[in-house]
PDB file of C-alpha atoms and ligand atoms in Angstrom:
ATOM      1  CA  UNK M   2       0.000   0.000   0.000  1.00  0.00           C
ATOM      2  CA  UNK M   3       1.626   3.165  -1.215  1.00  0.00           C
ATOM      3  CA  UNK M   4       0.374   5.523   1.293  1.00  0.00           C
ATOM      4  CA  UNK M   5       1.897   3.006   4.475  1.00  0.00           C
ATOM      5  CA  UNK M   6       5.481   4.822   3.896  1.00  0.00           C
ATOM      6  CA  UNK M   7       5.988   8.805   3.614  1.00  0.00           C
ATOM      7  CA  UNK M   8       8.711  11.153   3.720  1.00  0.00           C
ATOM      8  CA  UNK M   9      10.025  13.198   6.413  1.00  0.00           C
ATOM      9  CA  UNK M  10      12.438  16.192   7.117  1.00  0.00           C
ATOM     10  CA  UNK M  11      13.986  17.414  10.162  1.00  0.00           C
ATOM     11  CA  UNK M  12      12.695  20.120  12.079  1.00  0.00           C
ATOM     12  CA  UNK M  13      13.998  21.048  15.391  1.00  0.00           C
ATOM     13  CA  UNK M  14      13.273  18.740  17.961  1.00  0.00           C
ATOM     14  CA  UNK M  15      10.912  16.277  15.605  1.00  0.00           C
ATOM     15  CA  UNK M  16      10.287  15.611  11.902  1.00  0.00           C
ATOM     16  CA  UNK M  17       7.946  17.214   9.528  1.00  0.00           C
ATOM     17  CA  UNK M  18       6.086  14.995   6.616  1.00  0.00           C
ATOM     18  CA  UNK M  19       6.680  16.701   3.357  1.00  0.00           C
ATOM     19  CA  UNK M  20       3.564  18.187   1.391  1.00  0.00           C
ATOM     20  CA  UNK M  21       2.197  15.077  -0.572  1.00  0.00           C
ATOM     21  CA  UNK M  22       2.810  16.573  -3.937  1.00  0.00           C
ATOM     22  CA  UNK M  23       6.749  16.513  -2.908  1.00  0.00           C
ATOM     23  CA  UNK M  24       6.631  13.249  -0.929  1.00  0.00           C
ATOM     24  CA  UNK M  25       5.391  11.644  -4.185  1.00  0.00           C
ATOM     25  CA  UNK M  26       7.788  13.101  -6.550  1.00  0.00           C
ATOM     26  CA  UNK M  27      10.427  11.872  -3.741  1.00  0.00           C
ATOM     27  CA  UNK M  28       9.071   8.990  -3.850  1.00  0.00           C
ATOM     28  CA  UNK M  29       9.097   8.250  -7.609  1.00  0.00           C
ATOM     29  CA  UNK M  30      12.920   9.197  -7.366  1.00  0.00           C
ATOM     30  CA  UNK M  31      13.224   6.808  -4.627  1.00  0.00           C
ATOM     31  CA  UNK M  32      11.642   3.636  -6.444  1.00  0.00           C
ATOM     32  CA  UNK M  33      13.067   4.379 -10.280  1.00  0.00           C
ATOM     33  CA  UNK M  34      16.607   3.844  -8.124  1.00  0.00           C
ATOM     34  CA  UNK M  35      17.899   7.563  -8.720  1.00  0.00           C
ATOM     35  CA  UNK M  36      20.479   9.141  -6.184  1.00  0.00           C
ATOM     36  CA  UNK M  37      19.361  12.475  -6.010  1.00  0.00           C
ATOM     37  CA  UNK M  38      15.787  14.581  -7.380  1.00  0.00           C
ATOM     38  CA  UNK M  39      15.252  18.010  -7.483  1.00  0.00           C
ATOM     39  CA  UNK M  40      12.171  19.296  -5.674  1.00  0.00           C
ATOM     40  CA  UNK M  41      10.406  23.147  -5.881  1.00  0.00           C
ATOM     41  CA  UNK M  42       9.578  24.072  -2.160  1.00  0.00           C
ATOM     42  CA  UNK M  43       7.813  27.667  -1.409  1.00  0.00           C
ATOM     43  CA  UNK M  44       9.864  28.970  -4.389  1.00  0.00           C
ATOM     44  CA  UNK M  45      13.444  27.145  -3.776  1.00  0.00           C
ATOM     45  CA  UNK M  46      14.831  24.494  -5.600  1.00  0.00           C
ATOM     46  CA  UNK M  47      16.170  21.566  -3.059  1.00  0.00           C
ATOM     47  CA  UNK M  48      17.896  18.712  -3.751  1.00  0.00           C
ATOM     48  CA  UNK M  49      17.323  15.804  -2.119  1.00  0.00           C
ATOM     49  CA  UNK M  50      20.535  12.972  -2.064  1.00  0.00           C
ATOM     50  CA  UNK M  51      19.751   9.370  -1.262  1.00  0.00           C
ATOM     51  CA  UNK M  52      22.633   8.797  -0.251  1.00  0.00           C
ATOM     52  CA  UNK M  53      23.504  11.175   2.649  1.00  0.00           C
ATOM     53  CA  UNK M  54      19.772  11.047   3.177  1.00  0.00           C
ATOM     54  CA  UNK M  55      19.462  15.089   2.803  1.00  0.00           C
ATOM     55  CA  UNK M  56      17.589  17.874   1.879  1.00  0.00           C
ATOM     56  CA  UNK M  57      19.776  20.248   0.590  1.00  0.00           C
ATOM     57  CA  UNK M  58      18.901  24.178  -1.032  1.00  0.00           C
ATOM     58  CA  UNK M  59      20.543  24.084  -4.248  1.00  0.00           C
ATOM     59  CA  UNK M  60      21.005  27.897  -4.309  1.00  0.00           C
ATOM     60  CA  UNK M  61      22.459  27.921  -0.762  1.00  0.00           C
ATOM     61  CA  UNK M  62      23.882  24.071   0.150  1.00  0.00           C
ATOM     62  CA  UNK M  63      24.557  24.995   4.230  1.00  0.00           C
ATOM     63  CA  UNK M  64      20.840  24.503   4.286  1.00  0.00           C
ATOM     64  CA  UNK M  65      20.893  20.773   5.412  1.00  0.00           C
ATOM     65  CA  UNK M  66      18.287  18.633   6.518  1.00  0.00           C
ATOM     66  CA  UNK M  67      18.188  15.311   7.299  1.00  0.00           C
ATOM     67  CA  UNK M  68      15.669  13.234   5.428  1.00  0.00           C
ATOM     68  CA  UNK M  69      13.965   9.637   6.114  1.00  0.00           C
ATOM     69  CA  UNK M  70      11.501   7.755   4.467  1.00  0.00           C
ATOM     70  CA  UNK M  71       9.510   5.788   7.438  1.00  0.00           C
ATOM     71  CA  UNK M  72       6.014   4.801   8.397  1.00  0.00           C
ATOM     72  CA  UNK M  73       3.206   7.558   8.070  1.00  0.00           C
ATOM     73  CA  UNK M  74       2.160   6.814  11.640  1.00  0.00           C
ATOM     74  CA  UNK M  75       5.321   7.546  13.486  1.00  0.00           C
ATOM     75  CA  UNK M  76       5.541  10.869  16.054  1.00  0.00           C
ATOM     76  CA  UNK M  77       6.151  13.882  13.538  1.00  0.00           C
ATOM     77  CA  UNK M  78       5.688  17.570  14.267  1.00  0.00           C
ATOM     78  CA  UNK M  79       3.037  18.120  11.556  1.00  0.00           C
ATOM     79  CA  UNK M  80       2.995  18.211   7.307  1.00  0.00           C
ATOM     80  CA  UNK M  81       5.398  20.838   5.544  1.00  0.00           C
ATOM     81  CA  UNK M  82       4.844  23.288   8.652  1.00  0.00           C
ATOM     82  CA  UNK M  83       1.625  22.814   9.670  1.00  0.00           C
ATOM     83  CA  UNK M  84       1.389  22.115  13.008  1.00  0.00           C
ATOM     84  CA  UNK M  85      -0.765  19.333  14.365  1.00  0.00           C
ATOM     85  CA  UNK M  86      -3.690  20.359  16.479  1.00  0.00           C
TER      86      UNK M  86
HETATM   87  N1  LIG A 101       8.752  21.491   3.220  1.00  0.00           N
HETATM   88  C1  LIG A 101       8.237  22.650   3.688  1.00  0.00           C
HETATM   89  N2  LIG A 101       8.974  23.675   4.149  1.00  0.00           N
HETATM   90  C2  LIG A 101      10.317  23.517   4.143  1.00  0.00           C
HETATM   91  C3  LIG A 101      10.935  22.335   3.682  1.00  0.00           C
HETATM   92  C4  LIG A 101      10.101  21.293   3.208  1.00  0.00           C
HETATM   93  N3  LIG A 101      10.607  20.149   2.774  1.00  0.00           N
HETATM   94  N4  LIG A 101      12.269  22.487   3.792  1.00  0.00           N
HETATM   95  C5  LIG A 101      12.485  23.679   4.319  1.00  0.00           C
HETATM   96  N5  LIG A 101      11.304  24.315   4.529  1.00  0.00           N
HETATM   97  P1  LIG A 101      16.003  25.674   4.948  1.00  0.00           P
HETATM   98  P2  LIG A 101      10.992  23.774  13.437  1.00  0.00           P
HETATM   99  C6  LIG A 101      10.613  24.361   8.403  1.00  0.00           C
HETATM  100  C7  LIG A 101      11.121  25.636   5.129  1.00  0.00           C
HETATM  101  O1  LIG A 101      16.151  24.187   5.189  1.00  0.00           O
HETATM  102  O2  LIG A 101      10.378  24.639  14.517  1.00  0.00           O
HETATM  103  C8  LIG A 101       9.350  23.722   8.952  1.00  0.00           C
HETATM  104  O3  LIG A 101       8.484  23.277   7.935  1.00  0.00           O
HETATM  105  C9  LIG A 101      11.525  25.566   6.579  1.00  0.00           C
HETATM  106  O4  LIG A 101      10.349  25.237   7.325  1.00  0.00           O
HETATM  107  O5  LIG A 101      16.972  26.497   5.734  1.00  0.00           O
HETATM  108  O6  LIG A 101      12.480  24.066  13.282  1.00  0.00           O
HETATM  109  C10 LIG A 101       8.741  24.813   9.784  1.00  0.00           C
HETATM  110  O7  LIG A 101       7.830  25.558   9.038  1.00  0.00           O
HETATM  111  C11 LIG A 101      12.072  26.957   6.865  1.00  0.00           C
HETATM  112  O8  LIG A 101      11.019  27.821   7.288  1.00  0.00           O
HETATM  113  O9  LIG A 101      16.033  25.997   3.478  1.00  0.00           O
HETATM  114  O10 LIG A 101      10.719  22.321  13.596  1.00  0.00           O
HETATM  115  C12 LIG A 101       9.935  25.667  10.187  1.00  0.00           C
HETATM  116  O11 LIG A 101      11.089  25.129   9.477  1.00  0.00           O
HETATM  117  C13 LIG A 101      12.549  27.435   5.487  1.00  0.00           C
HETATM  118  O12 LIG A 101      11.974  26.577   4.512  1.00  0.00           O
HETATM  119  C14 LIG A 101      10.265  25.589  11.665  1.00  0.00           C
HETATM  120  O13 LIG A 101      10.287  24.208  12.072  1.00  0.00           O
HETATM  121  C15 LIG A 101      14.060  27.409   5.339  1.00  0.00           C
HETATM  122  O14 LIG A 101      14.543  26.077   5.483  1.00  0.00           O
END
């Protein structure tokens, strides 16, 4: 079932689920085998590297985050910002 595994970014303290337009073009990435994608996030291009497991701005690469792909039930801070109420 597609929907059992999302992606996630690092916030402080927690992880944020990505938007699910992004999480499925991560996703896509992810399961055609590449090592990195491109993604467009509130106007910045990112790049996100299987390998290290980051999020990186393309524009501006000391803005890390670490990335995971886990289950969509685990503890997370909220989706792309948005806190949980
Ligand atoms: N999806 C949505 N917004 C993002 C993403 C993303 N994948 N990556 C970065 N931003 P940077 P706490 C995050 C936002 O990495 O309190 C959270 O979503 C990022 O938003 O330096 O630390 C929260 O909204 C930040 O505002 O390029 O857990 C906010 O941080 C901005 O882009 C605070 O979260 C710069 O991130």
């Amino acid at each position: 079932f597609e929907g059992y595994y999302q992606w996630f970014y690092e916030g402080r303290n927690g992880w944020w689920q990505y938007d699910d337009r992004t999480s499925s073009e991560i996703e896509a990435a992810f399961k055609k085998g590449e090592q990195q994608c491109e993604v467009l996030i509130a106007g910045f291009l990112y790049i996100i590297d299987f390998q290290k497991n980051l999020q990186i701005r393309r524009c501006d690469p000391y803005r890390k985050r670490r990335i995971k792909r886990d289950l969509v039930t685990i503890p997370k801070k909220g989706v792309a910002g948005i806190r949980h109420v």
